[in-house]
Coordinates of C-alpha atoms in Angstrom, one line a residue:
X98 CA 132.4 57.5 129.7
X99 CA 130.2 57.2 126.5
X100 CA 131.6 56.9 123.0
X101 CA 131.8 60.3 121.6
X102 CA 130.4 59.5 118.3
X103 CA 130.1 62.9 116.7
X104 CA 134.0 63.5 117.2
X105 CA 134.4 59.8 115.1
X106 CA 132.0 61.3 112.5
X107 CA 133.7 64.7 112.3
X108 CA 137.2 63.0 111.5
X109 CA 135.4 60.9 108.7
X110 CA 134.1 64.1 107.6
X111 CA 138.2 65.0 107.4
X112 CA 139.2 61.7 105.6
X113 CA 136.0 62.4 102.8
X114 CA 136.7 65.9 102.4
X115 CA 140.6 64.6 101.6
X116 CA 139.4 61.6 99.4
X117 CA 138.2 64.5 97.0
X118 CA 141.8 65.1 96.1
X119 CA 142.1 61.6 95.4
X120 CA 139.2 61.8 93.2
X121 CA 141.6 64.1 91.2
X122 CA 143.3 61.1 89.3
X123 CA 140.1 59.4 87.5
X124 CA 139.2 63.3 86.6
X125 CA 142.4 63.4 84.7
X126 CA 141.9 60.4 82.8
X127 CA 138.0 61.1 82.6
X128 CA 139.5 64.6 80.7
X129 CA 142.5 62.9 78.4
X130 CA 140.3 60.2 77.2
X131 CA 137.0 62.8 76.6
X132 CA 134.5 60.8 78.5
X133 CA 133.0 60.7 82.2
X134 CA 134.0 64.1 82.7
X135 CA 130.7 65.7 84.5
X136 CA 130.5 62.1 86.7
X137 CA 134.0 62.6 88.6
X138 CA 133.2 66.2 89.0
X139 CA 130.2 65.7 90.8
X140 CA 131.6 63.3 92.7
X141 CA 134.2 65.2 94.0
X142 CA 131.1 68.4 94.9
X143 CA 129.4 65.9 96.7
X144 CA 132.0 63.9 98.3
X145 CA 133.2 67.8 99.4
X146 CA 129.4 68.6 100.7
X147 CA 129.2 65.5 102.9
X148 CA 132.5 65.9 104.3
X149 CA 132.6 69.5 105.1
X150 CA 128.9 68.2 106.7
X151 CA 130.1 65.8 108.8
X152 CA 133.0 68.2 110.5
X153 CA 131.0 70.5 111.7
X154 CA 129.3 68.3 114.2
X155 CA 132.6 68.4 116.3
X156 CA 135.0 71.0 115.2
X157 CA 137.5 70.0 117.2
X158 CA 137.0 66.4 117.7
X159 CA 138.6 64.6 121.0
X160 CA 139.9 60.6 120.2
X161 CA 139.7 58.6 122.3
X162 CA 140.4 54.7 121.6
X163 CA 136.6 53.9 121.5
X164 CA 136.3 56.5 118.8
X165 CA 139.2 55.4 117.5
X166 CA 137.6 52.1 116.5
X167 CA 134.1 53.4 115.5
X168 CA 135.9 56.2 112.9
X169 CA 137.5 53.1 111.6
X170 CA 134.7 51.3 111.0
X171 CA 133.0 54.4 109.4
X172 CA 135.5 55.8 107.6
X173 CA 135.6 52.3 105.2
X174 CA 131.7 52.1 104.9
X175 CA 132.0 56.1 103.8
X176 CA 134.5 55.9 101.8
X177 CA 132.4 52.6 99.7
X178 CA 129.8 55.0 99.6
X179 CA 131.5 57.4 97.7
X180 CA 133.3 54.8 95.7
X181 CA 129.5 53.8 94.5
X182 CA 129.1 57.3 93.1
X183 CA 131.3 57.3 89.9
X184 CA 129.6 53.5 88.7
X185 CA 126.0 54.9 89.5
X186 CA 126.2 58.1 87.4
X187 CA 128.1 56.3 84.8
X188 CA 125.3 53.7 84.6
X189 CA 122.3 56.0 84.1
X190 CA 120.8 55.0 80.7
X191 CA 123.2 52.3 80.5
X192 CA 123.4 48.6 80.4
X193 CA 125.5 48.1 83.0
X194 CA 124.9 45.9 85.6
X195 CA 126.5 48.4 88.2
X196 CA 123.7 50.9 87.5
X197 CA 121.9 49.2 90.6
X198 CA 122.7 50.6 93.9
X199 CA 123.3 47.3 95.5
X200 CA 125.4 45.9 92.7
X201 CA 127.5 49.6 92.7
X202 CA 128.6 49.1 96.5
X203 CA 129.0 45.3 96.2
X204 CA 131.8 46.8 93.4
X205 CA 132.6 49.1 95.6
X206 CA 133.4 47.7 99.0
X207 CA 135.0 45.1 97.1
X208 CA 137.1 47.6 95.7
X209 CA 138.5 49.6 98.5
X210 CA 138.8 46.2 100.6
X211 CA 140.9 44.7 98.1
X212 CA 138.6 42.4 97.4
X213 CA 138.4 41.6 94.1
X214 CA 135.1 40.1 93.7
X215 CA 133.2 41.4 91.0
X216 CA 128.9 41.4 89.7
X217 CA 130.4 43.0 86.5
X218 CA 129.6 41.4 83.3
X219 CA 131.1 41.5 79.6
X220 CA 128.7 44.1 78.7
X221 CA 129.9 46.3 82.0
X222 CA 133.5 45.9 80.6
X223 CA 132.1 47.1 77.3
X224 CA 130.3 49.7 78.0
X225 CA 131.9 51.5 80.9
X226 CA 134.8 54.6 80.1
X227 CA 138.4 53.6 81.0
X228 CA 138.1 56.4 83.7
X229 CA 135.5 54.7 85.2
X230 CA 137.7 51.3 85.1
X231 CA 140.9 53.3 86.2
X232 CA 138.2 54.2 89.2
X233 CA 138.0 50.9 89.6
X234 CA 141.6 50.2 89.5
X235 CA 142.6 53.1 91.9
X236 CA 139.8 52.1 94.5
X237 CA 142.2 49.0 95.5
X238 CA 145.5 50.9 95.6
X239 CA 143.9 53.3 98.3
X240 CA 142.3 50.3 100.2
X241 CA 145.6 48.4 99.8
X242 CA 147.9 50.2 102.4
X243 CA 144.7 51.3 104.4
X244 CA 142.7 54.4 104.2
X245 CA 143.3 55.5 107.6
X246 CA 146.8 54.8 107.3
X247 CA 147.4 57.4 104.7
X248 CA 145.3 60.0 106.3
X249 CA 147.6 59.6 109.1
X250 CA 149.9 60.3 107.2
X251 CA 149.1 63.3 105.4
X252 CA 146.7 64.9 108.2
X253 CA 147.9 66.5 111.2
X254 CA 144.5 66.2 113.3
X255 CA 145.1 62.2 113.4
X256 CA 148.9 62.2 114.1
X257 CA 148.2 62.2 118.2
X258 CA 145.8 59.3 118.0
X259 CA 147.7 57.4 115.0
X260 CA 148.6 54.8 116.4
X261 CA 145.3 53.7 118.0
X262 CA 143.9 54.3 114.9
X263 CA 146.3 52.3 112.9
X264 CA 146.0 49.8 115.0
X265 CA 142.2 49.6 114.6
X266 CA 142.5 49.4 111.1
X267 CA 144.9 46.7 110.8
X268 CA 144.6 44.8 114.6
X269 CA 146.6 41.9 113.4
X270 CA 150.1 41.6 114.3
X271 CA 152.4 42.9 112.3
X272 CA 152.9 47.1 111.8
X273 CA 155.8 48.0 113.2
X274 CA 156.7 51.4 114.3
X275 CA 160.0 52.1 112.3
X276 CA 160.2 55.8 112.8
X277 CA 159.7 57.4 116.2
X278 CA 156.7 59.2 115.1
X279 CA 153.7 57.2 113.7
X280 CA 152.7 59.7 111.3
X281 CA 156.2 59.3 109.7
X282 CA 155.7 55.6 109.8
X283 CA 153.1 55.7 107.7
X284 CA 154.6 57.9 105.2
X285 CA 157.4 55.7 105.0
X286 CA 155.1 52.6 104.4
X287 CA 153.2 54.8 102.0
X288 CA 156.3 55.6 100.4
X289 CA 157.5 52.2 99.8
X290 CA 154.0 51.4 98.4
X291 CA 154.6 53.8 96.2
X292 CA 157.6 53.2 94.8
X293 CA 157.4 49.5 94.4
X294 CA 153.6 50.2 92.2
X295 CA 155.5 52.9 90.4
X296 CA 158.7 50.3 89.5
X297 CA 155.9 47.2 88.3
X298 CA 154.5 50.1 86.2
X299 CA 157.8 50.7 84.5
X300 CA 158.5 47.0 83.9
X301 CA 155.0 45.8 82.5
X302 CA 155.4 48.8 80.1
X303 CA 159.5 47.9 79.2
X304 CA 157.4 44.5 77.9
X305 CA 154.9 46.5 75.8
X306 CA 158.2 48.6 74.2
X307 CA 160.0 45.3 73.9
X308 CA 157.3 43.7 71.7
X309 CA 157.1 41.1 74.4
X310 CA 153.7 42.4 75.7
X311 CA 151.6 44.0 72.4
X312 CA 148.8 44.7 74.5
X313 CA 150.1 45.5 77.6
X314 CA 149.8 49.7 76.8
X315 CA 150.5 52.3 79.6
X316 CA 147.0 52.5 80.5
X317 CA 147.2 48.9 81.2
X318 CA 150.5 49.0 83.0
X319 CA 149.3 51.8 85.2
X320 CA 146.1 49.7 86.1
X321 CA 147.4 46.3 86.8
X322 CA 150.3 48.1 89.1
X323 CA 147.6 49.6 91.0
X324 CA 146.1 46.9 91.8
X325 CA 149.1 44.7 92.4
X326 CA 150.3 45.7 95.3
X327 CA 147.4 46.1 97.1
X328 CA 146.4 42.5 96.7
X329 CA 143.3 43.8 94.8
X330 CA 143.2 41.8 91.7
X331 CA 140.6 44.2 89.7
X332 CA 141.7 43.7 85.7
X333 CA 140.0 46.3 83.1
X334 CA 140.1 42.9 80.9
X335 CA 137.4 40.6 81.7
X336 CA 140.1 37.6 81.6
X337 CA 142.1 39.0 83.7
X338 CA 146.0 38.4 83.2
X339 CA 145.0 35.5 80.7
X340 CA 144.8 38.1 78.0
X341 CA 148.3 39.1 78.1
X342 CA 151.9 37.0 77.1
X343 CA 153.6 34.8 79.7
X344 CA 156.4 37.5 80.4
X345 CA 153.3 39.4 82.0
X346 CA 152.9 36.8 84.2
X347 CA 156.0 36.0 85.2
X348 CA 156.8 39.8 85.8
X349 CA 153.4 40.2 88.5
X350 CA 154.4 36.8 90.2
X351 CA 157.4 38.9 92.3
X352 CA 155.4 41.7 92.6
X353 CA 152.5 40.0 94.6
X354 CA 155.1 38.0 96.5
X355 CA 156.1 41.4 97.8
X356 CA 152.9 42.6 98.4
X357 CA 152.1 39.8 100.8
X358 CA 155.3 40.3 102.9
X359 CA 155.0 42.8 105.9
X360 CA 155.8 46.2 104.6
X361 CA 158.0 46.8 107.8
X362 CA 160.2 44.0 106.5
X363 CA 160.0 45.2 103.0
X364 CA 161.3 49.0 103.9
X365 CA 163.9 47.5 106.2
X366 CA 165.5 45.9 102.9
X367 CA 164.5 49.1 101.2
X368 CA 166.6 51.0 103.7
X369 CA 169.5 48.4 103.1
X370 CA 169.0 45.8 105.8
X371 CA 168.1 42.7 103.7
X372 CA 169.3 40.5 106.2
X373 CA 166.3 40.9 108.5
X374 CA 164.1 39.7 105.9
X375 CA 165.5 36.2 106.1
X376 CA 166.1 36.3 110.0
X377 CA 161.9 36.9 110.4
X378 CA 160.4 33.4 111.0
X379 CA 157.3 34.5 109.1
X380 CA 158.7 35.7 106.0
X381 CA 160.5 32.3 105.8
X382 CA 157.1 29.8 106.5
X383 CA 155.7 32.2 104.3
X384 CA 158.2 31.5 101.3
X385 CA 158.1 27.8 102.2
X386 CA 154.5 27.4 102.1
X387 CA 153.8 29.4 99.1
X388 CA 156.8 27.1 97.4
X389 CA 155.2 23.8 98.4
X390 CA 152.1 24.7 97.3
X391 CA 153.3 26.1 93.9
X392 CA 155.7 22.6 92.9
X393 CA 152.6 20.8 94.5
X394 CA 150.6 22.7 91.6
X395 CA 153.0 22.0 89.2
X396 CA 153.5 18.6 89.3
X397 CA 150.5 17.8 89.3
X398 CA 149.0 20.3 85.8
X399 CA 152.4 18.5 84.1
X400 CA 151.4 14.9 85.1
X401 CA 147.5 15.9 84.2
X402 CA 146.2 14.9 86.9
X403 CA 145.8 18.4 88.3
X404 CA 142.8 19.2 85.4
X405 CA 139.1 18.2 85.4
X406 CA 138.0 15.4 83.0
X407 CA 134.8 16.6 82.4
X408 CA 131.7 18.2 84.1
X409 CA 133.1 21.9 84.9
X410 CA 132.0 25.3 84.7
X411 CA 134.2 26.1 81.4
X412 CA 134.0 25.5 78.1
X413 CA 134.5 22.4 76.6
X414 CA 136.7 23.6 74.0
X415 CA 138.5 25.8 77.0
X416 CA 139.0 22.7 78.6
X417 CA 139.9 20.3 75.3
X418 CA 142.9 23.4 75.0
X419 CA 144.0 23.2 78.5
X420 CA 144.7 19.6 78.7
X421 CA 145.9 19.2 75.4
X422 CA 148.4 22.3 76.3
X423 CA 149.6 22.2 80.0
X424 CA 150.4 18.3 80.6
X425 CA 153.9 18.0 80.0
X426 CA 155.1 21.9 79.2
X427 CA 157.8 22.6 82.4
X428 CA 157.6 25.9 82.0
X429 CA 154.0 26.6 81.5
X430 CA 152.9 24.6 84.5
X431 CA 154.9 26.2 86.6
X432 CA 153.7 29.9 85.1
X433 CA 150.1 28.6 85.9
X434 CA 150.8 26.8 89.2
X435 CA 153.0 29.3 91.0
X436 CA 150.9 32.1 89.5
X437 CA 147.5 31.2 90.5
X438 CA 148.8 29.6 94.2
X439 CA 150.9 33.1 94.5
X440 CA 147.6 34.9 93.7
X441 CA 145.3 33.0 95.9
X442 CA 147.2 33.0 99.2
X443 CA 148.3 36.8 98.9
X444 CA 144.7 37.5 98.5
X445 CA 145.1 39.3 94.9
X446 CA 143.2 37.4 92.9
X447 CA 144.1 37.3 89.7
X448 CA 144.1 34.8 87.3
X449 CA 146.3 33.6 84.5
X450 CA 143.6 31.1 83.3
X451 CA 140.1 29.6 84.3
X452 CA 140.7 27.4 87.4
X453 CA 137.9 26.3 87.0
X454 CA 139.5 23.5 84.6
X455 CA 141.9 22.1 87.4
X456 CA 140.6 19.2 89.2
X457 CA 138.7 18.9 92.5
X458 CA 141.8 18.4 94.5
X459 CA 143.8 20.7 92.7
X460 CA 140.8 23.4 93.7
X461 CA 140.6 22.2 97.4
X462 CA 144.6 22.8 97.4
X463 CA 143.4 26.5 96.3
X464 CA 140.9 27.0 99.2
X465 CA 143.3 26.3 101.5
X466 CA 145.3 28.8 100.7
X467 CA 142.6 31.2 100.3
X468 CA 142.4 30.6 104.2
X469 CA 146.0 30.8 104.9
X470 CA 146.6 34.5 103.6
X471 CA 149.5 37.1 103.5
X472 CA 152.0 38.0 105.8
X473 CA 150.5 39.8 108.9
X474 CA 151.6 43.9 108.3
X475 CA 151.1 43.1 104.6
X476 CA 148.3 44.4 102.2
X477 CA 147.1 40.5 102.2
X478 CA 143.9 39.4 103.7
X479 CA 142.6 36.2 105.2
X480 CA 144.0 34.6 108.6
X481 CA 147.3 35.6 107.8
X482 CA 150.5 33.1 107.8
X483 CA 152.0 34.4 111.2
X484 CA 148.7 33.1 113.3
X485 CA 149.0 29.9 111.7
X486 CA 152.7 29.7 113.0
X487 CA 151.8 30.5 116.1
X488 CA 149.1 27.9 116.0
X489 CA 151.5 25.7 115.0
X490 CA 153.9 26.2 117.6
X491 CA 151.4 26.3 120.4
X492 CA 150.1 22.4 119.4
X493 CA 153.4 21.4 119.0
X494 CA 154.3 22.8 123.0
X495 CA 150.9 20.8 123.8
X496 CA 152.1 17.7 122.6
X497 CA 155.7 17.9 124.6
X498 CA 153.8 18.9 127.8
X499 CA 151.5 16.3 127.4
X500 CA 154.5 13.7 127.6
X501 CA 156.8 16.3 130.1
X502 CA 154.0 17.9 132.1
X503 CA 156.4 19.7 134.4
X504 CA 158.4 21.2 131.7
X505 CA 158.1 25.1 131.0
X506 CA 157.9 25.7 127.5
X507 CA 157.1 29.1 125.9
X508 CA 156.2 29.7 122.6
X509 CA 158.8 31.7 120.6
X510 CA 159.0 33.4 117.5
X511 CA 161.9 35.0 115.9
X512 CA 163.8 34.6 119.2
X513 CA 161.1 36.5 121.3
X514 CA 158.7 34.8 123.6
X515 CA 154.9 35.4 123.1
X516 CA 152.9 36.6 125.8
X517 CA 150.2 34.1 126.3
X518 CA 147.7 36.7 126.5
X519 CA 148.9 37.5 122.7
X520 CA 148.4 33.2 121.7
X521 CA 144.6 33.4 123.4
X522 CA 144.0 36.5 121.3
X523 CA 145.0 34.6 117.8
X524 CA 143.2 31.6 118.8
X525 CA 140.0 33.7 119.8
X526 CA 140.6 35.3 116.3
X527 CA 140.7 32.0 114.4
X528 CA 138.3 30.5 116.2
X529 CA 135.9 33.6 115.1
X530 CA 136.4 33.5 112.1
X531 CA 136.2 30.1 111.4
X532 CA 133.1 30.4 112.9
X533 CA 131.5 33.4 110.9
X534 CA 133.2 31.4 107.9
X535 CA 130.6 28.2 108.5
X536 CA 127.5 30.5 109.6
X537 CA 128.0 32.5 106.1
X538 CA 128.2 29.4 104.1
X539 CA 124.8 28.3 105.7
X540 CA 123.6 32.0 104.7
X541 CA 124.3 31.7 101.6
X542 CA 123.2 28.5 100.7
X543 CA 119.6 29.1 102.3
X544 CA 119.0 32.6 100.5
X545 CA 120.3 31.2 96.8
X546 CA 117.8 28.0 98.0
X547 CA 115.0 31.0 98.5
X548 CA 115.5 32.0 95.2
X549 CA 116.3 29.7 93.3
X550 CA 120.2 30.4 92.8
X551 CA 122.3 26.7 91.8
X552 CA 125.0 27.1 94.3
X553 CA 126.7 24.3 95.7
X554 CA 128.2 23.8 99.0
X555 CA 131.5 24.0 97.2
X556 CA 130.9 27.3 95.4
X557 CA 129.5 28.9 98.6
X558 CA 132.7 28.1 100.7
X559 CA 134.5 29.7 98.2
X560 CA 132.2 32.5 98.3
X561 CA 132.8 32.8 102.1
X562 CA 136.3 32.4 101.6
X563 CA 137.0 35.2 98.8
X564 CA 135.1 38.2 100.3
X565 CA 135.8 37.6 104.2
X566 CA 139.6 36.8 103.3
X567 CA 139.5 39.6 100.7
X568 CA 140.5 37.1 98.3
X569 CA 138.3 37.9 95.2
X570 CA 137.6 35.0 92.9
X571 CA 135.6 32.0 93.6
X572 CA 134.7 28.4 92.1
X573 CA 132.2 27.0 89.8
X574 CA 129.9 29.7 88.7
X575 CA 132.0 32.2 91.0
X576 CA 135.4 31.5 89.0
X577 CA 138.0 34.0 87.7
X578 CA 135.5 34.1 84.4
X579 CA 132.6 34.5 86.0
X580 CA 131.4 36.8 88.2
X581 CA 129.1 37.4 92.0
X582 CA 126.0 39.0 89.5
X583 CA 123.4 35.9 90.3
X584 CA 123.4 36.3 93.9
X585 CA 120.0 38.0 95.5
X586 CA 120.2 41.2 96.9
X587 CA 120.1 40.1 100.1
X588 CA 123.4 38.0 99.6
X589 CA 125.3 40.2 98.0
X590 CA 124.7 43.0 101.0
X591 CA 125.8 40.4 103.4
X592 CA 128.9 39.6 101.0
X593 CA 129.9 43.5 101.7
X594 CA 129.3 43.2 105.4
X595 CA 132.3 40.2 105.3
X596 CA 134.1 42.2 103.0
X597 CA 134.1 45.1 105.6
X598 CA 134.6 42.8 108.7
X599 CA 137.4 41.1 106.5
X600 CA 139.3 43.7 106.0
X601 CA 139.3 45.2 109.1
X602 CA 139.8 41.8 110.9
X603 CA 136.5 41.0 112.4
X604 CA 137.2 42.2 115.8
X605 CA 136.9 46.1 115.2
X606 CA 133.6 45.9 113.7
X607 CA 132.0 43.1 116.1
X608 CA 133.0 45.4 118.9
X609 CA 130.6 48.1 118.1
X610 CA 127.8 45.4 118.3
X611 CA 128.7 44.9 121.7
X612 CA 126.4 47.0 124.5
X613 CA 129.1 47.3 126.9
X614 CA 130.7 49.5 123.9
X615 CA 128.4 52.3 124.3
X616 CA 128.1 52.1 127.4
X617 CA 129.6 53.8 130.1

């Protein structure tokens, strides 16, 4: 049987001709703030043309699992596409850097991916309407629970092949079906999105009204919530959560802890059954990891020894302030170390200060955890903590059958044994992209050699690391302060092709490069 690629295309048509509505939102703000108006309107005509185009070449599409993973795969690349739309009409006669087509999807896909990475510059913060950076903003809360996700959940042509489709999305372990029907599994997740962006909204603005936050205003509030919980880490302020008090911080630091916790565990506390949350083996090497790493960070920014001497991509007097500030303050190295390892390994990417300062080890302690990732099920990228458990567990087994090589020993997780079919699978996973990690460092380096791009071997792993683990910022010239503008074209088009594979976990996207895919 062939892949039926014209009933894929017709449901992407459906999801397009839905994002419209979405489109709604930026409108609104494009109309109270008296800018942008005519952009979001066209978008939304022409984002209505192409869908209502694409469903009529199947109007009554049969899904099949093949399809299931090529709509997948199609729907995000679309739906980048018409995230591009807004920044490229907004740009016209502009100095933006995101009037270029290349550096609009690179925004884009980085958007809707949760990403974070970002080519803008100062003068693209400047110039560009706050409907166009609420856009921005909204691009990651849609991307953060999963596009196809909420169509499930709101259209009625996907609820038969929901599941398959879910799963395609997000192959990882990890989403649970917690209703008996899938569609009302995803509104329930939805719901729960929701409600926790719609409760970090009300307590980021309680700080504003309590004079402990002067500029965190509503329009902020309602930014940074969106892109909270999604693990996005887009900021209408070019610093990022540096430019706002302490209590900010400290109030976004639970918020992105939740965010990288499966959302199945998160409802089930939601839906007053907290005790499962502590019970799930995951959630708790989860915690524990993302403790040690954060007193780790600590103790080292308070003894100094955690920030650079010298020779970094900051400013000097940046760096003269840090070290004559952070060595020695309890509470403030704990803000910056618990943030900025909280922010990393859940994928958001924000930043309470340049990193940049910290010292080499201090950084490599960062890039590990840009590797490590979320909780599977969560809106968190990268290779996700429960694979590393089971890694964990599965070397552990091979070292007591090495010494007891007639012992039975299965690997067990919360209780439950793992098929070994399921350990192959996360090994094959790692072991791929571990291996796409390496090869795109090597790209990298060789095209910003071609053009004569200073990027070290350092900056390009973080590179690598940031948009195929949907982590966002980098190191060096790629820091929280800097931005992904110098790279060639070339680079920054194969940047958004790991973003996409990222996101969707490698596997669903390889697959369509396979020949035995399409045919029979």
């Amino acid at each position: 049987m062939r892949v039926e690629w014209r009933a894929s295309a017709s449901l992407v048509g459906t999801v397009l001709r839905y994002l419209s509505v979405a489109l709604l939102f930026p409108l609104a703000v494009a109309i109270y703030y008296g800018a942008d108006v005519w952009v979001f309107v066209a978008t939304i005509l022409i984002t209505v043309v192409a869908g209502t185009l694409l469903e009529r070449l199947d109007p009554v599409p049969d899904l099949g699992p093949r399809e299931g993973f090529l709509m997948v795969a199609l729907t995000w690349l679309a739906v980048a596409g018409v995230g591009t739309l807004p920044y490229l009409l907004a740009g016209i006669g502009s100095e933006s850097t995101l009037r270029f087509p290349t550096n609009a999807l690179f925004e884009s896909m980085s958007g809707f991916t949760t990403t974070g990475a970002t080519v803008m510059g100062n003068i693209s913060f400047e110039t560009h309407s706050r409907a166009i950076m609420m856009w921005r903003q909204f691009t990651q809360w849609l991307g953060g629970m999963g596009i196809v996700v909420l169509a499930v959940a709101i259209l009625p042509e996907l609820s038969v092949g929901g599941a398959q489709l879910i799963d395609a999305e997000a192959p990882g372990p990890g989403i649970e079906k917690l209703t008996p029907r899938i569609a009302e599994t995803a509104r329930v997740l939805w719901l729960a999105y929701l409600g926790l962006t719609a409760l970090e909204v009300v307590l980021l603005y309680a700080l504003h009204l309590g004079g402990l936050a002067p500029n965190m205003t509503f329009y902020n509030a309602v930014a940074h919530a969106l892109t909270t919980m999604p693990t996005g880490g887009f900021s209408p302020e070019a610093r990022s959560i540096e430019a706002f008090s302490a209590a900010v911080q400290w109030v976004i630091i639970p918020f992105m802890v939740v965010a990288g916790v499966n959302f199945a565990l998160v409802w089930q506390v939601i839906d007053g059954k907290p005790r499962r949350l502590f019970r799930d083996s995951e959630f708790r090497f989860y915690l524990g990891l993302l403790g040690a790493l954060s007193a780790l960070g600590a103790v080292l920014l308070f003894t100094g020894t955690g920030l650079a001497t010298g020779g970094v991509a900051v400013e000097e007097g940046y760096l003269a302030g840090v070290r004559s500030a952070i060595p020695g303050d309890v509470e403030r190295s704990l803000r910056e170390s618990t943030f900025q390892f909280v922010s990393i390994m859940t994928t958001t990417g924000y930043a309470s200060m340049d990193f940049n300062a910290w010292s080499d080890s201090t950084k490599y302690l960062l890039l590990v955890a840009m590797l490590i990732g979320g909780s599977a099920g969560s809106t968190g990228g990268a290779i996700k903590v429960v694979r590393w458990l089971v890694i964990l567990k599965t070397v552990r087994r091979e070292l007591f059958t090495t010494v007891h090589p007639e012992a039975v020993r299965p690997v067990r997780l919360g209780g439950q044994v793992i098929d070994e079919r399921a350990i192959r699978g996360i090994f094959a996973f790692t072991l791929l992209y571990v291996s796409l990690f390496f090869v795109s460092v090597v790209v990298l380096l060789v095209d910003a050699e071609r053009i004569g791009y200073a990027l070290s071997a350092f900056e390009a792993m973080s590179a690598v690391a940031s948009t195929l683990g949907n982590v966002g910022p980098g190191f060096g010239s790629l820091g929280p302060m800097q931005n992904y503008l110098g790279f060639s074209g070339f680079s920054k088009l194969y940047m958004v092709f790991l973003m996409w594979v990222g996101r969707l976990e490698i596997i669903p996207v390889l697959v369509l490069l396979t020949g035995a895919y399409w045919r029979s």
